[in-house]
CSV table of C-alpha atoms in Angstrom, one decimal:
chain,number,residue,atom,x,y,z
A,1032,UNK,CA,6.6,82.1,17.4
A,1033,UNK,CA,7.6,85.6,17.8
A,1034,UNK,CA,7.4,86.3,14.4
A,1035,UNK,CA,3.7,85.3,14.3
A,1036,UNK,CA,3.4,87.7,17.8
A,1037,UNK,CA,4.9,90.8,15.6
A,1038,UNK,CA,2.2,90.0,12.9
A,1039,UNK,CA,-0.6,90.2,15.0
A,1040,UNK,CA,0.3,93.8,16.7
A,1041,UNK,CA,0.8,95.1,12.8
A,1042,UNK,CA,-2.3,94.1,11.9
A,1043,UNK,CA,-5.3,96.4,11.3
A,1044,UNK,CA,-9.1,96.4,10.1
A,1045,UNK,CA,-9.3,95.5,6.5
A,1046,UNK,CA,-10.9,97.7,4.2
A,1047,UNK,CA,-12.8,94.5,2.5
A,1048,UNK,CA,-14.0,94.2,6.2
A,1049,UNK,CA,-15.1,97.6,6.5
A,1050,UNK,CA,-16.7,98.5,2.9
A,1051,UNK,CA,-19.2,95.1,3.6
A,1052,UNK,CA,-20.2,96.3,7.1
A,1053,UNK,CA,-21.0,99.7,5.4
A,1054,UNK,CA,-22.9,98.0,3.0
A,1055,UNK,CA,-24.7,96.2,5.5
A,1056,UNK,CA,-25.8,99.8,7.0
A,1057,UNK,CA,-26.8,101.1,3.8
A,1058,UNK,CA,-28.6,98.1,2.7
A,1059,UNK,CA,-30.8,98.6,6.6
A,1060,UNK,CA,-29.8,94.6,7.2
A,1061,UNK,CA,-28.7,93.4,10.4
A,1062,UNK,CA,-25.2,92.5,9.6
A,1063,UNK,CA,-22.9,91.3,12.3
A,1064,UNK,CA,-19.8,93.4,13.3
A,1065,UNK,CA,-16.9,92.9,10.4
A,1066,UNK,CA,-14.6,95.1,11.7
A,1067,UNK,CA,-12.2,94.3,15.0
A,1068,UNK,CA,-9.5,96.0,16.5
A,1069,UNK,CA,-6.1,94.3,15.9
A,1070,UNK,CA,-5.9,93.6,19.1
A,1071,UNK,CA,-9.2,91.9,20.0
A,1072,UNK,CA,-7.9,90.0,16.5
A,1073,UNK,CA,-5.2,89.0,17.7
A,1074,UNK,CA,-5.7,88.4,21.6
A,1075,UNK,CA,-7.8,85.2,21.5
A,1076,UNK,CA,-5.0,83.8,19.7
A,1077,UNK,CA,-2.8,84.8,22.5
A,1078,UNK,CA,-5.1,83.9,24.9
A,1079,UNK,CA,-5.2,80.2,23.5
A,1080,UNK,CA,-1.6,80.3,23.6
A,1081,UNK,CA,-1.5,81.6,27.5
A,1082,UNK,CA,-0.5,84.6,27.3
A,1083,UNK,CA,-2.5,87.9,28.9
A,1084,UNK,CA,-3.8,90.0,26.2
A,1085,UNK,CA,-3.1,93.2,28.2
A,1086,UNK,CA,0.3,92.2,28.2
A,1087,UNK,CA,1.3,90.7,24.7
A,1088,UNK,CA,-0.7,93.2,23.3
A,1089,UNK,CA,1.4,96.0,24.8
A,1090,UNK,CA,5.3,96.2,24.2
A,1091,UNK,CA,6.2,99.0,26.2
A,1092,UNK,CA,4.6,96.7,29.2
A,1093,UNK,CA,6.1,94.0,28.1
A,1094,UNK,CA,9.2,95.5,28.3
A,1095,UNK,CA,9.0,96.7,31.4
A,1096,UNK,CA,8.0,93.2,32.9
A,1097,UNK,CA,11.8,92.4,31.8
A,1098,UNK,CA,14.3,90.7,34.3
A,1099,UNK,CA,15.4,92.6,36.7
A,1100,UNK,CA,17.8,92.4,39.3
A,1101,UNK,CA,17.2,91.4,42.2
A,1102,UNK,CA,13.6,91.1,42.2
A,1103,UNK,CA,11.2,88.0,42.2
A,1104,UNK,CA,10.3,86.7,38.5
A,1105,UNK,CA,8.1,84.2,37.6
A,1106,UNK,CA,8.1,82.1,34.2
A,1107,UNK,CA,5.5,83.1,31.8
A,1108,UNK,CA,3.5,80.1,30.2
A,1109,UNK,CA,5.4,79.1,27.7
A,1110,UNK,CA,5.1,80.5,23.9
A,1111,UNK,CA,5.7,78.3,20.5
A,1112,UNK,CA,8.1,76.8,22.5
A,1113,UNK,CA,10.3,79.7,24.2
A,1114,UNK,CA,9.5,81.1,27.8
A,1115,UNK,CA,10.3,84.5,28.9
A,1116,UNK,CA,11.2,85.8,32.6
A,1117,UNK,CA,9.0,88.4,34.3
A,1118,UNK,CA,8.8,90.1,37.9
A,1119,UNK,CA,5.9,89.3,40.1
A,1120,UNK,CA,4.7,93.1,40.6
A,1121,UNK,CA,2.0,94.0,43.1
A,1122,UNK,CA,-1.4,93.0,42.2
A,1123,UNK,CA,-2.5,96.5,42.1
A,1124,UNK,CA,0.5,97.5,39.9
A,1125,UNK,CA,-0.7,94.8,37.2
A,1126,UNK,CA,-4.3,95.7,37.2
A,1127,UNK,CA,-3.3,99.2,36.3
A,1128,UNK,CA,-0.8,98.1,33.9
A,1129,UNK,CA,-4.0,96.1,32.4
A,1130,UNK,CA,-6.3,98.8,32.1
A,1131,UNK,CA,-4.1,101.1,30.7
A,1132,UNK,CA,-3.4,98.7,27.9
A,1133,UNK,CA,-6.8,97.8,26.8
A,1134,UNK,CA,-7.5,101.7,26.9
A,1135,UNK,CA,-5.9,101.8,23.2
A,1136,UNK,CA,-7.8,98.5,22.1
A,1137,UNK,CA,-11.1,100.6,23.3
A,1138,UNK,CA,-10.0,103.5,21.3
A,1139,UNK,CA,-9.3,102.1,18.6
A,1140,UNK,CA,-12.4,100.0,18.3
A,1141,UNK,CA,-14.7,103.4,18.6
A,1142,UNK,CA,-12.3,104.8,15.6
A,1143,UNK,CA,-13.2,101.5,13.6
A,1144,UNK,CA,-17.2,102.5,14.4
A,1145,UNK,CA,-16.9,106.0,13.1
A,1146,UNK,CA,-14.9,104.8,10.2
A,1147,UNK,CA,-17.3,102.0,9.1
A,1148,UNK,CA,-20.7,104.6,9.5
A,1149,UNK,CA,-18.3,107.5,7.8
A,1150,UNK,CA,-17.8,105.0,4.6
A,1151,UNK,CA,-21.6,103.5,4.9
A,1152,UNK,CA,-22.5,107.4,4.7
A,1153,UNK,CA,-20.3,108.0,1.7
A,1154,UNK,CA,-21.8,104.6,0.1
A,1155,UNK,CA,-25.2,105.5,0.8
A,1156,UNK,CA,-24.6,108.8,-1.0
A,1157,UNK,CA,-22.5,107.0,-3.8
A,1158,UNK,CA,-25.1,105.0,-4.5
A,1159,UNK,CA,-28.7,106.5,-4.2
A,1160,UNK,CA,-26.9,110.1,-6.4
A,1161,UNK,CA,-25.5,107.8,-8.9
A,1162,UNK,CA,-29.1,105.9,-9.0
A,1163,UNK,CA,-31.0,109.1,-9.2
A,1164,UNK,CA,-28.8,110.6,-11.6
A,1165,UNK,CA,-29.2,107.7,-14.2
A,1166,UNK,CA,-33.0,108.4,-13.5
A,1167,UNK,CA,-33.0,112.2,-14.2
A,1168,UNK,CA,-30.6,111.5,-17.0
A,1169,UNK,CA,-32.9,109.4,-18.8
A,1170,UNK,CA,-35.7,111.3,-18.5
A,1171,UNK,CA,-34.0,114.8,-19.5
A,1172,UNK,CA,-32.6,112.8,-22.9
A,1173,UNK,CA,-36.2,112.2,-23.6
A,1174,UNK,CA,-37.2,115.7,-23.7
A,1175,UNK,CA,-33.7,117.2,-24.4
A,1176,UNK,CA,-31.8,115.0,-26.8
A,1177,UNK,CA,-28.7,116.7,-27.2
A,1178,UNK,CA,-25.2,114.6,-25.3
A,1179,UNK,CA,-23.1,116.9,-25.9
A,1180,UNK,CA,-24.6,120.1,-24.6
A,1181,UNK,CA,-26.2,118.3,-21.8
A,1182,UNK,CA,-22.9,116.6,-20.9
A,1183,UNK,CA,-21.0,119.8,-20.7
A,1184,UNK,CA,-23.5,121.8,-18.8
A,1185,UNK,CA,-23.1,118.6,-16.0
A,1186,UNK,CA,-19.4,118.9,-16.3
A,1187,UNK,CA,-19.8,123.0,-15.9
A,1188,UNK,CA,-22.2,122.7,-13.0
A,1189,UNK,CA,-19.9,120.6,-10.8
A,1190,UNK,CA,-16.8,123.1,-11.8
A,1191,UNK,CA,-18.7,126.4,-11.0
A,1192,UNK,CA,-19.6,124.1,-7.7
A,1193,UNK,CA,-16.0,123.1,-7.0
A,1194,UNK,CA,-14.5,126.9,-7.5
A,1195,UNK,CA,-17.9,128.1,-5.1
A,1196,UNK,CA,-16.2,125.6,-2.2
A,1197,UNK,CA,-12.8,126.1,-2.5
A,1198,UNK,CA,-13.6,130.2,-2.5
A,1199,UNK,CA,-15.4,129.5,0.7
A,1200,UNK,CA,-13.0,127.1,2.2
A,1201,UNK,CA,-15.6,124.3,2.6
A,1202,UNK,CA,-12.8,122.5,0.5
A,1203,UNK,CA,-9.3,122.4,1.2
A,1204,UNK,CA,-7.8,123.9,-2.0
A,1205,UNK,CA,-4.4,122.8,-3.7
A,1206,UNK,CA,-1.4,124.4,-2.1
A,1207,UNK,CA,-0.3,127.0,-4.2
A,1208,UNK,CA,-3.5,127.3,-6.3
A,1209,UNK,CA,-3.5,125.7,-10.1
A,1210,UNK,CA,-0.8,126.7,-11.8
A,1211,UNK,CA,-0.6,126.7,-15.5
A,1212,UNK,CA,1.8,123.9,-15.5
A,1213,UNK,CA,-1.1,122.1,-14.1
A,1214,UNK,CA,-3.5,123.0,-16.2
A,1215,UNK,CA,-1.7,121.4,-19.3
A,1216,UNK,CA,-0.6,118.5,-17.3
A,1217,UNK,CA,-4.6,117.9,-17.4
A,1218,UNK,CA,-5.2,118.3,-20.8
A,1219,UNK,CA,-5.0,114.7,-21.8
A,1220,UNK,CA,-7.1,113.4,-18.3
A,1221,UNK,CA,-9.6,116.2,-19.0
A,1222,UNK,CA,-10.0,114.8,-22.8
A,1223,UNK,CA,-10.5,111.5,-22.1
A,1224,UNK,CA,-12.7,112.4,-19.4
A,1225,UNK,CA,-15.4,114.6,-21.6
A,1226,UNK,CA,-15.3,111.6,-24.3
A,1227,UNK,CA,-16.3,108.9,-21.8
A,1228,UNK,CA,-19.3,111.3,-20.1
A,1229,UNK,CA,-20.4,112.3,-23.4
A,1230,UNK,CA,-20.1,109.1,-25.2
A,1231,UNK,CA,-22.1,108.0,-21.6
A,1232,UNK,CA,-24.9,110.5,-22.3
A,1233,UNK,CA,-25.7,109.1,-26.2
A,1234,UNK,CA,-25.7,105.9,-24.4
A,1235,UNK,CA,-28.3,106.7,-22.1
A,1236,UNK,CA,-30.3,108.6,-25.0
A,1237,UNK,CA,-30.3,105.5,-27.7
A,1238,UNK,CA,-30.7,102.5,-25.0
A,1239,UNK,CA,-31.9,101.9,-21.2
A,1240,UNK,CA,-30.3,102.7,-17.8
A,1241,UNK,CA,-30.2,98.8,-17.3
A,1242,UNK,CA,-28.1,98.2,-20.5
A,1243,UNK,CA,-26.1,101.1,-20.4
A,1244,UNK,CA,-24.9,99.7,-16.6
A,1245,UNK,CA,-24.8,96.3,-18.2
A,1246,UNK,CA,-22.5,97.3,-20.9
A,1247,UNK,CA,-20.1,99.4,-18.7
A,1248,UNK,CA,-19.5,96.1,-16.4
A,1249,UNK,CA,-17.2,95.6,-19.6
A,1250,UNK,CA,-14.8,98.4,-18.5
A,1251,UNK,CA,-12.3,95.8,-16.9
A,1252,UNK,CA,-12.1,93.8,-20.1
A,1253,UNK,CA,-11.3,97.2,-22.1
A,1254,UNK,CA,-8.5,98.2,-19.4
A,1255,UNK,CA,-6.6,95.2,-19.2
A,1256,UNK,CA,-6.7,94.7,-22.9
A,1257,UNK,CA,-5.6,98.3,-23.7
A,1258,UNK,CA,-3.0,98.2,-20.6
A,1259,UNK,CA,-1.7,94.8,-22.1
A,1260,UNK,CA,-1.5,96.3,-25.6
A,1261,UNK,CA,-0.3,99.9,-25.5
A,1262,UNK,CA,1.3,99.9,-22.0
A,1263,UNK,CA,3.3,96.9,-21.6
A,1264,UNK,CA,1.2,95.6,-18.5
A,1265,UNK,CA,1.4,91.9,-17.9
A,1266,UNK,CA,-1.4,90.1,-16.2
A,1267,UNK,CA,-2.1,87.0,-14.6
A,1268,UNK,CA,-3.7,84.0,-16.4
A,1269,UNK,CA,-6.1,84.2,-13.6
A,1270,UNK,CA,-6.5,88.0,-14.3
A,1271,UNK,CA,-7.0,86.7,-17.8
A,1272,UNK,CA,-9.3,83.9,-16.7
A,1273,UNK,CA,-12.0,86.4,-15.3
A,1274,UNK,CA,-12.4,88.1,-18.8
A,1275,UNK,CA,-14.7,84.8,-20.0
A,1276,UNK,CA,-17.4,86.0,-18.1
A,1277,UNK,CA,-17.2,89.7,-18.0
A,1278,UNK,CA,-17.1,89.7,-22.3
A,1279,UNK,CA,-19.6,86.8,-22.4
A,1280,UNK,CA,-21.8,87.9,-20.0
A,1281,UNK,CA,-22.1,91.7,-22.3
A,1282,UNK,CA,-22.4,90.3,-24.9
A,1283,UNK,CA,-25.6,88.0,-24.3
A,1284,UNK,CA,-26.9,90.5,-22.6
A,1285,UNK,CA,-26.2,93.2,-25.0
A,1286,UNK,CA,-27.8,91.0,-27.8
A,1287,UNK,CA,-30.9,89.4,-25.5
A,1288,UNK,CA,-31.8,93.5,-25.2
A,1289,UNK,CA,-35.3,93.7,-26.6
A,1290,UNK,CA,-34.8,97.2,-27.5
A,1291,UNK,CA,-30.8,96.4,-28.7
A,1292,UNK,CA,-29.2,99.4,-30.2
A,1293,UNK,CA,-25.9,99.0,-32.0
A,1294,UNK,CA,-25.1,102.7,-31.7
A,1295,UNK,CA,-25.7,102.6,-27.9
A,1296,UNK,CA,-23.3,99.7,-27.5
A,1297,UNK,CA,-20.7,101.5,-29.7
A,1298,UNK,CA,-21.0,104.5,-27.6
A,1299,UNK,CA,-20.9,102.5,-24.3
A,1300,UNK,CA,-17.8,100.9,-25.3
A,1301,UNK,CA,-16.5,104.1,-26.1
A,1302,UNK,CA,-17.3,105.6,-22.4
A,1303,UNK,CA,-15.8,102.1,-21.2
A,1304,UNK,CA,-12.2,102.5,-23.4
A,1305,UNK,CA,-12.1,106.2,-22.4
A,1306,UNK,CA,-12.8,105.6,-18.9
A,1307,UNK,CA,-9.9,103.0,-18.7
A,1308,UNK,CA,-7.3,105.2,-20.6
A,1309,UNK,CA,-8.6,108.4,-17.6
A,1310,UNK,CA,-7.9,106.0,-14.7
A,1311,UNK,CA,-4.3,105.1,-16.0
A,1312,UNK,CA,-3.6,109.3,-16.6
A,1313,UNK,CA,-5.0,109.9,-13.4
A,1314,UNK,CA,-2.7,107.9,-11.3
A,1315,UNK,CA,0.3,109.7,-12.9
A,1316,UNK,CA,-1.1,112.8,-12.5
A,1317,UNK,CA,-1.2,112.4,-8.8
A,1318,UNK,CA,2.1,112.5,-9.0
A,1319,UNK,CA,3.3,114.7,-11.5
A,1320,UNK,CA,0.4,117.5,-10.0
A,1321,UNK,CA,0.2,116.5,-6.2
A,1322,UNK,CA,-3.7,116.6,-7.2
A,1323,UNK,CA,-5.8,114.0,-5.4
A,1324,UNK,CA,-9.3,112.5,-4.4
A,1325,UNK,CA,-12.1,115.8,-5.1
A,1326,UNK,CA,-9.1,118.4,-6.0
A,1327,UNK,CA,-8.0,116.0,-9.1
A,1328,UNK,CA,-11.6,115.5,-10.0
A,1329,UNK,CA,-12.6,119.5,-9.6
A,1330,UNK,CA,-9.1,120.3,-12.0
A,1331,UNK,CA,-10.5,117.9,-14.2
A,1332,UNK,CA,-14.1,119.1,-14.5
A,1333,UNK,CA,-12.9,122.6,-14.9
A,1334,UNK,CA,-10.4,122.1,-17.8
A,1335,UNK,CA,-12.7,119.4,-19.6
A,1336,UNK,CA,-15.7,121.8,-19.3
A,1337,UNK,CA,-13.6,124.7,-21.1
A,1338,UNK,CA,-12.8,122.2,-23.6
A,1339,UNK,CA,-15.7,120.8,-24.1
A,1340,UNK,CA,-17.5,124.1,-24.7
A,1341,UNK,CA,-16.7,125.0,-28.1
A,1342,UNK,CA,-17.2,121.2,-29.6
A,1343,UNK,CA,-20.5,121.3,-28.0
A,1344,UNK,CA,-21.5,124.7,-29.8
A,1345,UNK,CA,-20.5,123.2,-32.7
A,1346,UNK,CA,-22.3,119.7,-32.5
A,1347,UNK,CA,-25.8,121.1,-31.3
A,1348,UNK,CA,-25.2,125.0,-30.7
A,1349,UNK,CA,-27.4,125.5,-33.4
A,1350,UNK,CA,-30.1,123.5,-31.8
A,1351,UNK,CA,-30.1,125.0,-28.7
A,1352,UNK,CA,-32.7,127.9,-29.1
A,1353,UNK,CA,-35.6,125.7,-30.8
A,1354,UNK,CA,-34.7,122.9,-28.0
A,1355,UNK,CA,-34.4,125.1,-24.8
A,1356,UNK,CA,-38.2,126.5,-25.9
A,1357,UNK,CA,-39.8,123.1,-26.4
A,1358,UNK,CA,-38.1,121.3,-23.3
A,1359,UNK,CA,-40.6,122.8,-20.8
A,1360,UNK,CA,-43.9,122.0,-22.8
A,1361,UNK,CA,-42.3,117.6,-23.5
A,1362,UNK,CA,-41.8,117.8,-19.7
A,1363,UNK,CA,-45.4,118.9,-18.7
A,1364,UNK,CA,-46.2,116.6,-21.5
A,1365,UNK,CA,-44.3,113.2,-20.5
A,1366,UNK,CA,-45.3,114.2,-16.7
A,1367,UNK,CA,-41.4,114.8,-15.2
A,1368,UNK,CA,-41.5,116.7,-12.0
A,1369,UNK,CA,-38.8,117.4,-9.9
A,1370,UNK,CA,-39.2,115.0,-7.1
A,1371,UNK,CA,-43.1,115.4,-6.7
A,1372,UNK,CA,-42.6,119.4,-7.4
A,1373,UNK,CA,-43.4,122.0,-10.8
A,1374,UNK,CA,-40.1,122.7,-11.7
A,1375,UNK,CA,-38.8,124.5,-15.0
A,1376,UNK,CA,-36.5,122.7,-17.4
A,1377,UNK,CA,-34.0,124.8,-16.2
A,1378,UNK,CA,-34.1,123.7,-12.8
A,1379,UNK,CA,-34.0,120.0,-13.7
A,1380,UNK,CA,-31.0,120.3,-15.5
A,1381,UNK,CA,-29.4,121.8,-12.8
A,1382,UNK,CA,-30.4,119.9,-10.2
A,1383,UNK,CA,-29.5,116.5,-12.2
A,1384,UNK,CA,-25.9,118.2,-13.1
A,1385,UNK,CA,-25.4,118.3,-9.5
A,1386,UNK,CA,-26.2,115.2,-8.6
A,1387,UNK,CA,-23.6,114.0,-11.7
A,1388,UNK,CA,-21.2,115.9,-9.8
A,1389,UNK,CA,-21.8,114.5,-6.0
A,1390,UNK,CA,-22.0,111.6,-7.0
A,1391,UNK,CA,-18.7,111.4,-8.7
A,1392,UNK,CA,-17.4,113.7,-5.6
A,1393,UNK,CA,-18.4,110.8,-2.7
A,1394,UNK,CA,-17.4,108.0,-5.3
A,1395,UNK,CA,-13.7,110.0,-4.8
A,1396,UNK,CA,-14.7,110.5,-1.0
A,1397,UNK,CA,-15.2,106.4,-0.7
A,1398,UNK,CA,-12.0,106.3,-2.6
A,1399,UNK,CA,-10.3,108.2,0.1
A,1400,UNK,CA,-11.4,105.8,2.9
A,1401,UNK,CA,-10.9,102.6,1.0
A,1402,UNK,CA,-8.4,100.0,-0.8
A,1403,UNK,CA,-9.0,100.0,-4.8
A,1404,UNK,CA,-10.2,96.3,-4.1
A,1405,UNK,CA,-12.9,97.2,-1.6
A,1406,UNK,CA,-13.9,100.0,-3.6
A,1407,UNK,CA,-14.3,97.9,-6.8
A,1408,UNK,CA,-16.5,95.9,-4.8
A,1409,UNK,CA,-18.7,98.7,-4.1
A,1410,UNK,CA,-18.5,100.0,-7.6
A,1411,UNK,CA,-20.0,96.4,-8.6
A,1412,UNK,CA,-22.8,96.1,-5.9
A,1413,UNK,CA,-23.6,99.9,-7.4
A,1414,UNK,CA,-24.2,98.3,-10.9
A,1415,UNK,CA,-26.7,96.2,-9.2
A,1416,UNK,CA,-28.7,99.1,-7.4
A,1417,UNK,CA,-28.9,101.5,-10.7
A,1418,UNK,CA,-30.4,98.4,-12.9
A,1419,UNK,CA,-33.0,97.7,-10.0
A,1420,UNK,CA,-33.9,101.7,-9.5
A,1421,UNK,CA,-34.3,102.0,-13.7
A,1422,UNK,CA,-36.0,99.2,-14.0
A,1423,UNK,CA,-38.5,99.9,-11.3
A,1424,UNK,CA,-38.9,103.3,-12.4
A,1425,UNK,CA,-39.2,102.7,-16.3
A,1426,UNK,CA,-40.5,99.8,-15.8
A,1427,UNK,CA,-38.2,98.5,-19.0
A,1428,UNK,CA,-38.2,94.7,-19.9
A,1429,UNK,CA,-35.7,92.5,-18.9
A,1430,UNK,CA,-35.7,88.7,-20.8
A,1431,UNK,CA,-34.4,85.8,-17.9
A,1432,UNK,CA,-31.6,85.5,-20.4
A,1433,UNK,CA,-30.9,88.8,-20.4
A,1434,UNK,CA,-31.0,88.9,-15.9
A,1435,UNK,CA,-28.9,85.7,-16.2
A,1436,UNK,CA,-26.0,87.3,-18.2
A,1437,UNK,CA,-26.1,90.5,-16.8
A,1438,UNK,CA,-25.3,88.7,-12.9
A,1439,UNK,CA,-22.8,86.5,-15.0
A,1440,UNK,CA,-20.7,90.1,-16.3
A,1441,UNK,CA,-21.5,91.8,-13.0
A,1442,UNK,CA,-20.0,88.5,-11.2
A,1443,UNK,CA,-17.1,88.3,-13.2
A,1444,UNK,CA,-15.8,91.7,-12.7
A,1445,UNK,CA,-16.4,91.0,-9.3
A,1446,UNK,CA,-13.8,88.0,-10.2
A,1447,UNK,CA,-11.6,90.2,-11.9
A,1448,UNK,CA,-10.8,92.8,-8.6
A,1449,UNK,CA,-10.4,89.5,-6.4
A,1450,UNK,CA,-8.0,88.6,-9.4
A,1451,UNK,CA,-6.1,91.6,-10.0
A,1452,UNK,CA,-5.7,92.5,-6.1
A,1453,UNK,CA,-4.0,89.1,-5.8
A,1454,UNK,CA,-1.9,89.4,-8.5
A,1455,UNK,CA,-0.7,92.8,-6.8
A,1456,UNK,CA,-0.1,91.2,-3.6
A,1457,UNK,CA,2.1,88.5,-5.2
A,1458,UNK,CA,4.0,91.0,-7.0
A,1459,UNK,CA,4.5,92.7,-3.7
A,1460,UNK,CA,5.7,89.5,-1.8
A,1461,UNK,CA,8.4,89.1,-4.6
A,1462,UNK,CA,9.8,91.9,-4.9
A,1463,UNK,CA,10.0,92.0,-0.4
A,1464,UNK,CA,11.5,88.9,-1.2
A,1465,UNK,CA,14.0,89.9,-3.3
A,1466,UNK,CA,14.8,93.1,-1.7
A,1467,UNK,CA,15.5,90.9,1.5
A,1468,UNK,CA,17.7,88.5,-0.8
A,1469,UNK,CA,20.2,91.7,-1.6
């Protein structure tokens, strides 16, 4: 039917498609093609139904193979039941016609390769700075136990590098500069966002990479209850549905922890709530600042960091002079080395503040080039590659039970984006509907 034919041309790669193929690259496995141009979708379809893919999947040459008088037409096969007239051009006429209308589909499809190795690169990164940032994280706690200055200087680092690249221009900065108007619209963001990152950091220093990541697979549960609660959202039973295993699967695996810490679950759950409550502020500031992707991220480091400074001072500024002295003698001690090398404390804890922050900037990058649904995905295969990198590199314990309920959380917030990207898409089909009603 024609309306079927009109569906085809719209359609385009999906992201789903595109963000597994990527991960098929990253992950060096020989994955079959996912992604297709709409019109190689959609032509063997057409072809089935008789009609010539350089054709159908043209309109302007469609058109122009309309009646016309006084020339010879012959009846195309015939369509879901209706049959159109066309002319009989010359044979080298229609080849032409041909070729220029699969040069698009051949264009297209070498866009659809660039795309899927530009998001596989941006995975890649995602995943192995996240991964060696839990690692260094770790390791400085052990020798530096102190979240809140540590957490600052990460969140410092990544705004002294974001102000660096938008001086040079290797960033494209916000028109018109920040203005102060901006700066207080990201007050409560920037809040929420130093509580989640430091409340991250104590988590890391009282429990393991593996049950930190295990823990946080609970931020779903804590956004649609708080959304439901103090925001008026309404969810799916479905959406609702998806919670079982999330909570269930934290909390056996929480509890089958053989070192279990209460205060690193409290302050896990913290980082979880906070972390909801920043992605609901975020999305309104990007409207109420025109802030987006790495700029929103860079105005929020920057105003959290000048925030944060003064609590941290307070906290552990007293701290500071008897821990910066002993940090460099409890490395040599414990063995760290940056990547293989000698390196001073002070190195380290730049060089793992900047992999906080690029991390967090291709995370935004992947953002850019996905749908939220396919980027959830990723976000819950990246759960998977930190607890295999901490436990291979700290070699810390994990009970059957314990690997059981952790794929049983991870799983179910898989569940949940497949959930709440549905409910989405019905919502959108109603209200079309009902637009089309009026």
């Amino acid at each position: 039917s024609r309306p079927r034919l009109r569906r085809a041309r719209r359609s385009s790669p999906h992201d789903s498609e595109l963000v597994m193929a990527a991960i098929g690259v990253v992950s060096a496995l020989r994955v079959a093609p996912l992604t297709r141009t709409a019109s190689a979708r959609s032509s063997p379809a057409r072809c089935r139904a008789g009609v010539a893919p350089s054709i159908a999947t043209n309109p302007r040459s469609a058109a122009s193979f309309g009646g016309v008088k006084g020339t010879t037409t012959l009846a195309s096969p015939v369509v879901g039941g209706w049959a159109t007239r066309m002319p009989a051009p010359k044979a080298p006429t229609v080849v032409a016609r041909a070729a220029a209308a699969e040069a698009p589909a051949a264009g297209d499809e070498e866009k659809d390769v660039g795309k899927t190795l530009r998001i596989a690169t941006y995975i890649f990164g995602w995943y192995f700075l996240n991964a060696v940032f839990a690692i260094m994280n770790k390791k400085t706690l052990s020798v530096f136990p102190y979240p809140w200055v540590l957490s600052w200087v990460q969140i410092a680092v990544g705004a002294v590098f974001m102000c660096i690249m938008w001086k040079l221009r290797l960033f494209k900065p916000p028109e018109g500069g920040f203005t102060k108007e901006m700066f207080k619209a990201l007050i409560p963001t920037s809040a929420l966002h130093l509580i989640a990152h430091v409340s991250a950091c104590a988590s890391y220093k009282l429990g393991s990479v593996s049950f930190m990541q295990v823990v946080k697979a609970g931020e779903p549960a804590c956004s649609v209850i708080l959304l439901s609660l103090f925001f008026g959202r309404k969810y799916s039973k479905l959406v609702w549905l998806t919670l079982i295993p999330i909570v269930g699967g934290v909390a056996v695996g929480s509890t089958s922890e053989l070192n279990f810490s209460m205060a690193a679950f409290l302050c896990a759950m913290t980082s979880n709530i906070a972390s909801a409550l920043r992605g609901v502020t975020s999305k309104d500031l990007q409207e109420t600042t025109g802030l987006s992707g790495i700029n929103l991220y860079g105005g929020i480091a920057i105003v959290s960091g000048i925030m944060q400074l003064p609590m941290s001072l307070i906290a552990e500024g007293a701290q500071m002079p008897a821990a910066l002295a002993a940090a460099p003698a409890l490395m040599a001690e414990k063995g760290i080395t940056l990547f293989g090398l000698q390196a001073g404390f002070l190195a380290y804890l730049v060089t793992g503040s900047m992999f906080y922050h690029l991390y967090n900037q291709t995370s935004y990058q992947a953002l850019g080039e996905l749908s939220p649904l396919s980027h959830s995905v990723a976000n819950t295969v990246k759960r998977v590659v930190i607890i295999l990198a901490s436990v291979a590199v700290f070699k810390n314990p994990i009970t059957p039970l314990g690997q059981a309920s952790a794929a049983v959380a991870i799983a179910g917030t898989f569940l949940y984006t497949l959930a709440s990207n549905k409910q989405k898409r019905d919502a959108a089909l109603a209200a079309a509907a009902e637009a089309k009603e009026a």
